[in-house]
Every structure is written in C-alpha cells, then in structure tokens.
C-alpha cells in the first residue's frame, strides 16, 4: 500500500464519518476500531493494524481529536505489554491478550523492580521453577503501578541460579486472579499510594504464558523498557482533546480513566510545575525580588533549552539524520528542571512553603510539588543510571569494572 | 528550523576541515605573541576559498546572501578551534551595524569591502561609564566630531573603519552609530589592552576631534542599539558553544586514555557523571544558540528573549566545560603547555563580553515582565 499523508487523512476521515457515534457503547466502538485497523494502525495487519508507518500516527490522532472520537485503551502499562507480545510473544498469546488490551477489558502492570534490585534490574531474585506443566513463582516485586486493579503482569524472574546474572532470567505473563498473588499498596512520602508491593507465594503460571525461551528474560525486558522510555511522555495522556463534545460514550471513557489515571494525578507536580512560576511570582510580589528573579530566569532558561533540545532531536529523526546526543538527555534534563522549579516555588512561597493541603498555597499544589519532586530523579532509571548511559553510549566512556560476573548464586546480594 | 539542512551540514564540514587542516594551537600560540594577533594570509585564504566573508550579507552588497544560521555555523566552527582573526569584529559586529542601521549608500560603500576583506572594521561601544550597564553612555558626538576614549575594542589594530556608538550631544542622548574612517586625517590612537584571552585582541581607542559620519538616519536608535547587542550576543553564543564542545571532547578523550588505580579514569563515575552533566549543558546551550540564530534569520519578534537565553546558556555551559576540562585533566590541565587554558581564557572573556549570565537573566525577566504585563 502506498502510504501517503493525504490518503491516510482521507481514509481515517471516511472511517470516522461512517462509524463514529458519540453515543455508542465503548466496548462495541473499540472492537469496531480494532477490526478496522484504526485502533493501532502502525501494528501489523495480522494483529489489528494496517502496517502504517509510525510517522503517520500523528495524522490519525489529529483526525480522531477533530471529531472527538474515543481511541482504543492506551493508558498505563497496557501498550508496553502489547508491544512486548508483538515482538516476542507467540501467536496464541497474541490471540489471547492483544484484543482485550485494546478494548480496555483487561489491565496490565509491570513486575520488574524488586526490593533488592532497583537500578540493578538484572539482579532479580524472584524464583521461577518449572513443576510439570506450570511455572511456580516465589518472591516479591515493588513499585508496581496499577497492581491493585491489574488482571495481568509482565514478570521478570530467575529460572536458573547457576548461570551468570543476565542469562538466568525468563519472562512471563502472570495472572493476578489467583491465591498465590497478594498486593499491598505502598504509601509514598507525598501521601499518595500510586504503587504497590506484590508478593508471590507459589503463584502459578501455565507453561504457555512464558514469553520467549528460558534465558530470554533480560532481552525481552529491554524491549519493554525501550517502549516505556519512548512513551514516557504520553503514558498518562490519553488522546482525548475533545473539548465541547458530548455523548454517552464519554461517561464510560471517563469512568475508566478515573481509575486508570488516579495513580498519575501528582505526576505534573513531580515535574515541578514550571508553568506556575511566573504567575505565582507576580501574584505574590516575589517578581520584585532580585534573588527570586535570578532563580526564575534560570528555571525558564533551562525549561526553554530542554524544549528546544527535544525539538532538535525530533527534527533530526524526521529528517533521517543519525540520532545525536540530544535524544538521550531528556530524562536528566527533566530532573534538573524539577529541582530548580522546587527551589523557585520555595523562594516564591517563602514561609508559606511549610504549609500543606488546604492551608498551603494553591490548595496544596505547592506542597505537593515540594514533596513529589524527589521522585523524578529516581523513577524510570535514576539520574545516576542516566548519567552512566549517557557517558557510556553517547560519549563512549568506559564501563565500571564489574563485580557481578560468574554464576549468579555466588554474586553478592542485599 | 530545528535541524540543519544538507547544505548547512556541508558548510559546517567545509569550515571544520579548513580549520583542522590549516590551524593548530601551536600556530595560535605563536600568534598570541604577535602584534596583530592573527595570520593575515590565512585569513585571506579563508575569505577567498570558503566565501564566508559577509556570509549573511545580501548579494547586492557583495555578500553570500545566506542567513544568520549560516553565520552561526561558521562562528561555531571558529570558536571550536579558537581561530584567531578579526572575523568577529569585521563580519559580525561592524557588518551587523551596517546592515541594521546603515543607509543603502553606506551599505553599498562599505559592505562589499568588508565582505571581501579589503576593509577590516570593528565597533567601539564600551567606555568607562557603560562597562556594567551597556546603556549608560557619557561621551557624545558634537557637531559631527567625536572626542573620547573607547575601551575593550576588538581587533582595532589594523582596522580601516571603526563604527563608534555614542549619543548625539544635541539629541535625546540615545546611542547612535557613527562611521570613523581610520587614516591620516583622523587622530585615532590605539593602545592594546592586556587580555586574559590572548587569542582575541582588545584595546583602547582614543578619538581626538575625529570627524564621524552618522550611520543611517538617526531614527529608532534605542531599538536598533538593542538589536545590535542581541545580534552580537547570538553570534557570540554560537562561537562559544563550539569551544564548549571542543572542551567536552578533549576531556572525554583524556579520561579514556588516562589510567589511574589500574583503570582508565573514564570508567569512574565521578568522572563520567561530570561529563554526562556537561554534555547536557552543552547541548542545552547549542539548542538556545541555534534557536536564537534562527530567530534572527526569520525576523522573529521573540529575539530579545531568545538572545538573552542563548547568551546566558552558553555562558554557563562554556565556563562549566572549561572548569570541568581542567579538573578532569588534573595537574597537567593547569600547566601552560597543555592547551586547555587557552579555551578556559576564551570562555572567561566571552562570559563577560556583551553581558554576564546574571545580567542576561535579569534582562530576560524584564522582557518577560513586558510580555506578562507585570
């Protein structure tokens, strides 16, 4: 097929004109989208897509937004699960799971981090033992977003302790609806509980829910993480810029999102809320303080530079130029900006920075910024890990000598 | 807009190759000892072979007819190797003054000669009273004649034309631009000033009842002066990110080769994290410098904001690069024989030239105040 911008726009438009109904049932509509291929058009034809080049995705999104059409379910970890199964799963797994990921009927989470392996993800000590036709899982995961209402999890666990660290890992689909899986919320320093601890006591996984082969776990987890990084910006921004549109389907979509997006309500505050700096400085009069002005300007400069750097990365990619260093810097830049923003909000608030909730500035938003910013330099790869990646992969610097080679059972652990 | 075109990438390659093949720090060190501070014949080759003289000047005035983006690329490559020449004074400062303020006749008279290198020009704007606040001029032009002393004038030695910025004594005290021809009839005296950066010549220029010709018609002076400064900041910022990038590369290369405690120091997080942080600063500064150059090329009204962002960002990136590069080199980085200090000195002098980081942050806030109505 000849993929051309105008053709795609026309085809989407025609499809939406003929099919979009804001009063349709959410599930019915999504199934229709999936069958037509317009739910995930860049996916393969065989699996609900149209083999459309990724670059044209924006056009499809624009046409959906234009008429306020609800998309397939995309919030949370679900698309990471789907992409991982597309890349490494077998056909019966794709048959069983992909459609219900897109309809929103089943929710997924990611079971990678453990109390003993955070930055060092490959140090997983969750045990997977094959007993007859089932894998039996024992151990503990942590920082699991959405585990409290998840149906399935992407699990990284160790099947062989005699192999070196990265080679003894395997990858599984874990069904949460069983006795051997217990979920406890993990309360954070900012009062929210967006994450969970997940305990496995002889949890069972049918043999066909192993993804790939024994020992493929690390490589497959890298696929999942690559998609996580790629989607970092829009993981919690469901494409629904629908403004004044009305219809019964929105009530259904909103109800779904209320649950799915709840863990993410503090994420904007985690990033520092740069948008509030100048308006609050004007409102409080801090705009006349020369020290505050210096720090605000510093923040605005960082924020602009980060924005332009991201645009440079995107433009280079679109022109097919080799990826420069600017692409891998976003995460670290975000941490620096958030910290500077917290400093600025403290300067602006003065002694009010000690107040929180209804007693605090902006109905507690400022306090939430100050108490959420520490997370941004940890979640999704700490600043230190980012610096390792940047210095090794972009600048070509040497790796630290390793202390964790040889059979994993002999490697020092927590 | 955020990616270079193929032609621009080619231009960068060409200039980089020229600089790599025909310049060296050994040569630069020799020129640091000379009076003029640059290699005249190499400079002629540069203008003749690469056609970068008047690169952003319209073809009707003898230029290459390209934009400020291309000028920025050339400057970045020159900054990368600290290429010592009057290019910045002649093809950036004086050329910009003529382009912004000059009448068509003045442009036609001077721009082709500057573009070809026949005339070396510079702009004299600093004086005792405005070293901290660029707007505060005391010396004025009276009845078309100027008497005064200008400081921190770049490449005035051997200049044929000096553009003086000074208010007209009878008008509203706003800074105006004046042409002063250097020659036998003009009593213009040059005194070199010691600079920490010996790769860029600065000096004091004394004017004794020198006849000057008003550039342009004398209107919109405040706005034109502020544009002139913004243009200079953007040019300098692009030159600076070139030097910052070189320092980063040199620090990484040294760290990869330097072995201590039985391993290259580049394997130590104390070193590699410093370099990762520096890369971020340098890329930020590049983004700002490029974006501001585009703003000039496109006549974007946001230029005043972007120029201050670019200068502030390149100030911090270049100084961080200079400090980190010396630190990573260790003791050898503090020696005269090691080249790092040459870039450190350029970084320091560029940091304060056309406004410190703090000044540009404050300028940015004033420009935002206006936008927000605060």
Short mmCIF file of N, CA, C and O in Angstrom, two decimals, chain B residues 168-283:
data_model
loop_
_atom_site.label_atom_id
_atom_site.label_comp_id
_atom_site.label_asym_id
_atom_site.label_seq_id
_atom_site.Cartn_x
_atom_site.Cartn_y
_atom_site.Cartn_z
N UNK B 168 24.26 61.50 20.29
CA UNK B 168 24.46 62.81 19.67
C UNK B 168 24.21 63.86 20.77
O UNK B 168 23.17 63.83 21.42
N UNK B 169 25.16 64.78 20.97
CA UNK B 169 25.07 65.72 22.09
C UNK B 169 23.80 66.56 22.04
O UNK B 169 23.25 66.92 23.08
N UNK B 170 23.30 66.84 20.85
CA UNK B 170 22.13 67.73 20.77
C UNK B 170 20.81 66.98 20.76
O UNK B 170 19.76 67.59 20.87
N UNK B 171 20.86 65.67 20.63
CA UNK B 171 19.59 64.92 20.54
C UNK B 171 19.21 64.33 21.89
O UNK B 171 19.59 64.87 22.93
N UNK B 172 18.50 63.23 21.88
CA UNK B 172 17.90 62.71 23.10
C UNK B 172 18.81 61.79 23.92
O UNK B 172 18.34 61.04 24.75
N UNK B 173 20.09 61.83 23.69
CA UNK B 173 21.07 61.05 24.44
C UNK B 173 20.96 59.54 24.18
O UNK B 173 21.56 58.75 24.89
N UNK B 174 20.16 59.15 23.19
CA UNK B 174 20.10 57.73 22.85
C UNK B 174 21.33 57.38 22.01
O UNK B 174 21.80 58.19 21.21
N UNK B 175 21.86 56.16 22.18
CA UNK B 175 23.07 55.79 21.43
C UNK B 175 22.84 55.77 19.93
O UNK B 175 21.85 55.21 19.45
N UNK B 176 23.73 56.44 19.19
CA UNK B 176 23.69 56.43 17.73
C UNK B 176 24.94 55.75 17.20
O UNK B 176 25.91 55.56 17.93
N UNK B 177 24.90 55.39 15.95
CA UNK B 177 26.04 54.73 15.30
C UNK B 177 26.74 55.72 14.38
O UNK B 177 26.08 56.43 13.62
N UNK B 178 28.09 55.75 14.44
CA UNK B 178 28.86 56.71 13.63
C UNK B 178 30.01 56.00 12.95
O UNK B 178 30.66 55.13 13.55
N UNK B 179 30.29 56.40 11.72
CA UNK B 179 31.42 55.83 10.99
C UNK B 179 32.65 56.72 11.20
O UNK B 179 32.59 57.91 10.94
N UNK B 180 33.74 56.12 11.65
CA UNK B 180 35.01 56.86 11.74
C UNK B 180 36.03 56.16 10.85
O UNK B 180 36.36 55.00 11.08
N UNK B 181 36.46 56.87 9.80
CA UNK B 181 37.47 56.28 8.90
C UNK B 181 38.84 56.46 9.51
O UNK B 181 39.20 57.57 9.93
N UNK B 182 39.59 55.38 9.56
CA UNK B 182 40.95 55.50 10.09
C UNK B 182 41.85 55.91 8.93
O UNK B 182 41.79 55.35 7.85
N UNK B 183 42.64 56.91 9.17
CA UNK B 183 43.52 57.37 8.09
C UNK B 183 44.35 58.53 8.58
O UNK B 183 44.31 58.86 9.78
N UNK B 184 45.06 59.13 7.66
CA UNK B 184 45.98 60.17 8.06
C UNK B 184 45.28 61.38 8.69
O UNK B 184 45.79 61.98 9.62
N UNK B 185 44.06 61.71 8.20
CA UNK B 185 43.39 62.93 8.70
C UNK B 185 42.73 62.71 10.06
O UNK B 185 42.34 63.67 10.71
N UNK B 186 42.58 61.45 10.46
CA UNK B 186 41.84 61.22 11.70
C UNK B 186 42.81 60.91 12.83
O UNK B 186 43.65 60.01 12.70
N UNK B 187 42.67 61.65 13.92
CA UNK B 187 43.55 61.40 15.05
C UNK B 187 42.93 60.31 15.93
O UNK B 187 42.20 60.59 16.89
N UNK B 188 43.21 59.09 15.54
CA UNK B 188 42.69 57.93 16.28
C UNK B 188 43.89 57.16 16.80
O UNK B 188 44.76 56.77 16.03
N UNK B 189 43.98 57.01 18.11
CA UNK B 189 45.16 56.35 18.67
C UNK B 189 44.76 55.04 19.34
O UNK B 189 43.80 55.00 20.11
N UNK B 190 45.53 54.01 19.05
CA UNK B 190 45.23 52.67 19.55
C UNK B 190 46.23 52.25 20.61
O UNK B 190 47.44 52.39 20.45
N UNK B 191 45.74 51.75 21.70
CA UNK B 191 46.60 51.27 22.78
C UNK B 191 46.13 49.85 23.14
O UNK B 191 44.99 49.68 23.58
N UNK B 192 46.96 48.82 22.94
CA UNK B 192 46.49 47.47 23.27
C UNK B 192 46.22 47.31 24.77
O UNK B 192 46.89 47.94 25.60
N UNK B 193 45.24 46.53 25.10
CA UNK B 193 44.91 46.23 26.49
C UNK B 193 45.27 44.77 26.75
O UNK B 193 44.97 43.92 25.91
N UNK B 194 45.93 44.51 27.88
CA UNK B 194 46.21 43.11 28.22
C UNK B 194 44.90 42.39 28.45
O UNK B 194 44.04 42.84 29.20
N UNK B 195 44.75 41.24 27.79
CA UNK B 195 43.53 40.46 27.97
C UNK B 195 43.92 39.10 28.52
O UNK B 195 44.98 38.58 28.18
N UNK B 196 43.06 38.49 29.35
CA UNK B 196 43.38 37.12 29.77
C UNK B 196 43.30 36.20 28.56
O UNK B 196 43.93 35.17 28.52
N UNK B 197 42.51 36.59 27.56
CA UNK B 197 42.36 35.78 26.35
C UNK B 197 43.23 36.37 25.24
O UNK B 197 42.83 37.31 24.56
N UNK B 198 44.42 35.80 25.07
CA UNK B 198 45.34 36.37 24.08
C UNK B 198 45.00 35.94 22.65
O UNK B 198 45.69 36.31 21.72
N UNK B 199 43.93 35.16 22.49
CA UNK B 199 43.53 34.78 21.13
C UNK B 199 42.51 35.76 20.57
O UNK B 199 42.04 35.59 19.45
N UNK B 200 42.12 36.75 21.35
CA UNK B 200 41.24 37.80 20.83
C UNK B 200 41.81 39.15 21.28
O UNK B 200 41.91 39.42 22.46
N UNK B 201 42.17 39.98 20.30
CA UNK B 201 42.80 41.26 20.63
C UNK B 201 41.78 42.29 21.09
O UNK B 201 40.76 42.50 20.43
N UNK B 202 42.07 42.93 22.23
CA UNK B 202 41.25 44.06 22.63
C UNK B 202 42.16 45.26 22.87
O UNK B 202 43.37 45.10 23.09
N UNK B 203 41.59 46.44 22.83
CA UNK B 203 42.41 47.61 23.06
C UNK B 203 41.57 48.83 23.36
O UNK B 203 40.34 48.80 23.31
N UNK B 204 42.29 49.92 23.70
CA UNK B 204 41.64 51.18 23.98
C UNK B 204 41.85 52.05 22.75
O UNK B 204 42.96 52.10 22.20
N UNK B 205 40.80 52.71 22.31
CA UNK B 205 40.92 53.57 21.13
C UNK B 205 40.58 55.01 21.53
O UNK B 205 39.47 55.27 22.01
N UNK B 206 41.55 55.89 21.37
CA UNK B 206 41.34 57.30 21.69
C UNK B 206 40.97 58.08 20.42
O UNK B 206 41.63 57.94 19.39
N UNK B 207 39.91 58.85 20.50
CA UNK B 207 39.47 59.67 19.36
C UNK B 207 39.68 61.13 19.74
O UNK B 207 39.19 61.57 20.79
N UNK B 208 40.41 61.89 18.90
CA UNK B 208 40.68 63.29 19.22
C UNK B 208 40.09 64.17 18.13
O UNK B 208 40.66 64.29 17.06
N UNK B 209 38.90 64.68 18.39
CA UNK B 209 38.22 65.56 17.45
C UNK B 209 38.15 64.91 16.04
O UNK B 209 38.52 65.54 15.06
N UNK B 210 37.69 63.69 16.04
CA UNK B 210 37.64 62.93 14.79
C UNK B 210 36.31 63.17 14.08
O UNK B 210 35.26 63.05 14.72
N UNK B 211 36.35 63.51 12.79
CA UNK B 211 35.09 63.67 12.06
C UNK B 211 34.41 62.32 11.89
O UNK B 211 35.06 61.34 11.50
N UNK B 212 33.13 62.26 12.20
CA UNK B 212 32.39 61.00 12.06
C UNK B 212 31.14 61.23 11.22
O UNK B 212 30.59 62.34 11.18
N UNK B 213 30.73 60.17 10.55
CA UNK B 213 29.56 60.27 9.68
C UNK B 213 28.44 59.45 10.31
O UNK B 213 28.63 58.29 10.68
N UNK B 214 27.26 60.04 10.44
CA UNK B 214 26.16 59.33 11.07
C UNK B 214 25.75 58.14 10.20
O UNK B 214 25.61 58.25 8.99
N UNK B 215 25.58 57.00 10.88
CA UNK B 215 25.12 55.81 10.17
C UNK B 215 23.59 55.83 10.17
O UNK B 215 22.97 56.00 11.22
N UNK B 216 22.99 55.73 8.99
CA UNK B 216 21.53 55.75 8.90
C UNK B 216 20.99 57.14 9.10
O UNK B 216 21.71 58.13 9.01
N UNK B 217 19.69 57.18 9.43
CA UNK B 217 19.04 58.49 9.53
C UNK B 217 18.87 58.95 10.97
O UNK B 217 18.27 59.99 11.22
N UNK B 218 19.36 58.20 11.91
CA UNK B 218 19.28 58.62 13.31
C UNK B 218 17.97 58.27 14.00
O UNK B 218 17.78 58.59 15.17
N UNK B 219 17.07 57.56 13.31
CA UNK B 219 15.79 57.18 13.93
C UNK B 219 15.90 55.84 14.66
O UNK B 219 16.84 55.09 14.45
N UNK B 220 14.90 55.57 15.50
CA UNK B 220 14.78 54.28 16.22
C UNK B 220 16.08 53.86 16.88
O UNK B 220 16.43 52.68 16.90
N UNK B 221 16.82 54.80 17.41
CA UNK B 221 18.17 54.47 17.85
C UNK B 221 18.18 53.45 18.99
O UNK B 221 18.97 52.52 18.98
N UNK B 222 17.28 53.63 19.96
CA UNK B 222 17.26 52.74 21.12
C UNK B 222 17.02 51.30 20.66
O UNK B 222 17.71 50.37 21.06
N UNK B 223 16.04 51.14 19.79
CA UNK B 223 15.67 49.82 19.31
C UNK B 223 16.80 49.19 18.48
O UNK B 223 17.10 48.01 18.63
N UNK B 224 17.42 50.01 17.65
CA UNK B 224 18.50 49.49 16.81
C UNK B 224 19.71 49.09 17.65
O UNK B 224 20.35 48.08 17.38
N UNK B 225 19.99 49.89 18.66
CA UNK B 225 21.12 49.58 19.53
C UNK B 225 20.85 48.26 20.24
O UNK B 225 21.72 47.39 20.34
N UNK B 226 19.64 48.09 20.72
CA UNK B 226 19.34 46.88 21.46
C UNK B 226 19.35 45.66 20.52
O UNK B 226 19.79 44.58 20.89
N UNK B 227 18.94 45.87 19.27
CA UNK B 227 19.04 44.79 18.28
C UNK B 227 20.50 44.44 17.99
O UNK B 227 20.84 43.27 17.87
N UNK B 228 21.31 45.49 17.89
CA UNK B 228 22.73 45.27 17.63
C UNK B 228 23.34 44.38 18.72
O UNK B 228 24.08 43.44 18.45
N UNK B 229 22.99 44.69 19.97
CA UNK B 229 23.50 43.90 21.09
C UNK B 229 22.96 42.47 21.03
O UNK B 229 23.70 41.49 21.23
N UNK B 230 21.66 42.33 20.76
CA UNK B 230 21.08 40.99 20.65
C UNK B 230 21.78 40.17 19.56
O UNK B 230 22.11 39.00 19.77
N UNK B 231 21.99 40.78 18.41
CA UNK B 231 22.66 40.09 17.31
C UNK B 231 24.06 39.64 17.73
O UNK B 231 24.50 38.54 17.42
N UNK B 232 24.76 40.54 18.43
CA UNK B 232 26.12 40.21 18.87
C UNK B 232 26.10 39.06 19.86
O UNK B 232 26.93 38.14 19.79
N UNK B 233 25.13 39.09 20.79
CA UNK B 233 25.02 38.02 21.79
C UNK B 233 24.80 36.67 21.11
O UNK B 233 25.37 35.66 21.50
N UNK B 234 23.95 36.66 20.10
CA UNK B 234 23.62 35.40 19.43
C UNK B 234 24.85 34.87 18.68
O UNK B 234 25.16 33.68 18.72
N UNK B 235 25.57 35.78 18.02
CA UNK B 235 26.78 35.38 17.31
C UNK B 235 27.80 34.82 18.30
O UNK B 235 28.37 33.74 18.09
N UNK B 236 28.01 35.55 19.39
CA UNK B 236 28.99 35.12 20.37
C UNK B 236 28.57 33.79 21.00
O UNK B 236 29.41 32.90 21.20
N UNK B 237 27.29 33.63 21.27
CA UNK B 237 26.80 32.38 21.86
C UNK B 237 27.13 31.20 20.96
O UNK B 237 27.56 30.14 21.43
N UNK B 238 26.97 31.37 19.66
CA UNK B 238 27.27 30.27 18.74
C UNK B 238 28.77 29.99 18.69
O UNK B 238 29.19 28.83 18.63
N UNK B 239 29.56 31.04 18.73
CA UNK B 239 31.01 30.83 18.80
C UNK B 239 31.37 30.06 20.07
O UNK B 239 32.19 29.15 20.06
N UNK B 240 30.72 30.44 21.17
CA UNK B 240 31.03 29.84 22.47
C UNK B 240 30.68 28.35 22.53
O UNK B 240 31.43 27.56 23.11
N UNK B 241 29.55 27.96 21.96
CA UNK B 241 29.19 26.54 22.06
C UNK B 241 30.17 25.67 21.27
O UNK B 241 30.39 24.50 21.62
N UNK B 242 30.78 26.25 20.25
CA UNK B 242 31.82 25.50 19.53
C UNK B 242 33.00 25.19 20.44
O UNK B 242 33.49 24.06 20.48
N UNK B 243 33.42 26.18 21.21
CA UNK B 243 34.53 25.98 22.14
C UNK B 243 34.16 25.02 23.26
O UNK B 243 34.97 24.18 23.68
N UNK B 244 32.93 25.14 23.75
CA UNK B 244 32.47 24.26 24.83
C UNK B 244 32.48 22.80 24.36
O UNK B 244 32.91 21.90 25.09
N UNK B 245 32.02 22.58 23.14
CA UNK B 245 32.00 21.22 22.58
C UNK B 245 33.43 20.66 22.48
O UNK B 245 33.67 19.51 22.82
N UNK B 246 34.37 21.51 22.05
CA UNK B 246 35.76 21.04 21.95
C UNK B 246 36.28 20.63 23.32
O UNK B 246 36.94 19.60 23.46
N UNK B 247 35.99 21.44 24.35
CA UNK B 247 36.46 21.12 25.70
C UNK B 247 35.89 19.79 26.18
O UNK B 247 36.59 18.98 26.78
N UNK B 248 34.61 19.58 25.92
CA UNK B 248 33.97 18.32 26.32
C UNK B 248 34.68 17.15 25.65
O UNK B 248 35.05 16.16 26.30
N UNK B 249 34.90 17.25 24.34
CA UNK B 249 35.54 16.15 23.61
C UNK B 249 36.96 15.91 24.14
O UNK B 249 37.38 14.76 24.29
N UNK B 250 37.66 17.00 24.42
CA UNK B 250 39.03 16.85 24.88
C UNK B 250 39.06 16.21 26.27
O UNK B 250 39.92 15.36 26.56
N UNK B 251 38.11 16.57 27.12
CA UNK B 251 38.07 15.99 28.47
C UNK B 251 37.74 14.49 28.39
O UNK B 251 38.35 13.67 29.09
N UNK B 252 36.80 14.13 27.53
CA UNK B 252 36.42 12.72 27.40
C UNK B 252 37.59 11.91 26.85
O UNK B 252 37.90 10.82 27.34
N UNK B 253 38.27 12.46 25.86
CA UNK B 253 39.39 11.74 25.27
C UNK B 253 40.50 11.52 26.30
O UNK B 253 41.05 10.43 26.41
N UNK B 254 40.77 12.56 27.06
CA UNK B 254 41.80 12.44 28.08
C UNK B 254 41.41 11.38 29.10
O UNK B 254 42.22 10.53 29.49
N UNK B 255 40.14 11.41 29.54
CA UNK B 255 39.68 10.47 30.56
C UNK B 255 39.73 9.03 30.05
O UNK B 255 39.99 8.10 30.81
N UNK B 256 39.50 8.84 28.76
CA UNK B 256 39.56 7.48 28.19
C UNK B 256 40.99 6.95 28.15
O UNK B 256 41.21 5.75 28.16
N UNK B 257 41.96 7.84 28.09
CA UNK B 257 43.35 7.40 27.97
C UNK B 257 44.12 7.42 29.28
O UNK B 257 45.11 6.71 29.43
N UNK B 258 43.67 8.23 30.20
CA UNK B 258 44.40 8.39 31.45
C UNK B 258 44.09 7.23 32.41
O UNK B 258 42.94 7.02 32.78
N UNK B 259 45.15 6.49 32.78
CA UNK B 259 44.95 5.35 33.67
C UNK B 259 45.45 5.68 35.07
O UNK B 259 46.57 6.16 35.25
N UNK B 260 44.59 5.45 36.06
CA UNK B 260 44.97 5.57 37.47
C UNK B 260 44.30 4.42 38.21
O UNK B 260 43.20 4.01 37.84
N UNK B 261 44.95 3.92 39.25
CA UNK B 261 44.42 2.78 40.01
C UNK B 261 44.12 1.60 39.08
O UNK B 261 43.14 0.88 39.26
N UNK B 262 44.93 1.45 38.04
CA UNK B 262 44.80 0.29 37.18
C UNK B 262 43.65 0.33 36.19
O UNK B 262 43.33 -0.68 35.58
N UNK B 263 42.98 1.48 36.04
CA UNK B 263 41.90 1.54 35.04
C UNK B 263 41.76 2.95 34.50
O UNK B 263 42.19 3.92 35.15
N UNK B 264 41.21 3.08 33.28
CA UNK B 264 41.03 4.43 32.75
C UNK B 264 40.10 5.23 33.67
O UNK B 264 39.11 4.68 34.17
N UNK B 265 40.43 6.48 33.89
CA UNK B 265 39.58 7.26 34.82
C UNK B 265 38.19 7.48 34.24
O UNK B 265 37.26 7.82 34.95
N UNK B 266 38.02 7.26 32.93
CA UNK B 266 36.69 7.43 32.34
C UNK B 266 35.73 6.33 32.81
O UNK B 266 34.54 6.41 32.58
N UNK B 267 36.25 5.28 33.46
CA UNK B 267 35.34 4.26 33.99
C UNK B 267 34.82 4.64 35.37
O UNK B 267 33.98 3.95 35.93
N UNK B 268 35.33 5.73 35.93
CA UNK B 268 34.91 6.14 37.28
C UNK B 268 33.71 7.07 37.18
O UNK B 268 33.71 8.03 36.41
N UNK B 269 32.73 6.79 38.01
CA UNK B 269 31.50 7.59 37.91
C UNK B 269 31.74 9.06 38.25
O UNK B 269 31.06 9.92 37.71
N UNK B 270 32.69 9.32 39.13
CA UNK B 270 32.98 10.72 39.47
C UNK B 270 33.35 11.49 38.21
O UNK B 270 33.05 12.68 38.08
N UNK B 271 34.00 10.81 37.27
CA UNK B 271 34.42 11.46 36.02
C UNK B 271 33.31 11.39 34.98
O UNK B 271 32.95 12.39 34.35
N UNK B 272 32.74 10.21 34.80
CA UNK B 272 31.77 10.08 33.70
C UNK B 272 30.48 10.86 33.98
O UNK B 272 29.86 11.37 33.06
N UNK B 273 30.10 10.93 35.24
CA UNK B 273 28.88 11.69 35.56
C UNK B 273 29.09 13.19 35.31
O UNK B 273 28.20 13.90 34.87
N UNK B 274 30.30 13.64 35.62
CA UNK B 274 30.64 15.04 35.33
C UNK B 274 30.49 15.29 33.83
O UNK B 274 29.94 16.31 33.41
N UNK B 275 30.98 14.36 33.03
CA UNK B 275 30.93 14.53 31.57
C UNK B 275 29.49 14.46 31.06
O UNK B 275 29.13 15.19 30.13
N UNK B 276 28.68 13.59 31.63
CA UNK B 276 27.28 13.48 31.21
C UNK B 276 26.55 14.79 31.51
O UNK B 276 25.79 15.31 30.68
N UNK B 277 26.80 15.33 32.71
CA UNK B 277 26.17 16.60 33.08
C UNK B 277 26.64 17.72 32.14
O UNK B 277 25.85 18.58 31.75
N UNK B 278 27.89 17.67 31.79
CA UNK B 278 28.44 18.70 30.91
C UNK B 278 27.83 18.59 29.51
O UNK B 278 27.47 19.60 28.90
N UNK B 279 27.69 17.37 29.03
CA UNK B 279 27.06 17.18 27.71
C UNK B 279 25.67 17.83 27.70
O UNK B 279 25.29 18.50 26.74
N UNK B 280 24.94 17.62 28.79
CA UNK B 280 23.59 18.20 28.87
C UNK B 280 23.66 19.73 28.76
O UNK B 280 22.92 20.34 27.99
N UNK B 281 24.57 20.33 29.51
CA UNK B 281 24.70 21.80 29.47
C UNK B 281 25.08 22.28 28.08
O UNK B 281 24.57 23.28 27.58
N UNK B 282 26.02 21.57 27.46
CA UNK B 282 26.50 21.99 26.14
C UNK B 282 25.38 21.85 25.10
O UNK B 282 25.17 22.74 24.27
N UNK B 283 24.64 20.75 25.17
CA UNK B 283 23.53 20.57 24.21
C UNK B 283 22.44 21.62 24.44
O UNK B 283 21.84 22.12 23.49
#
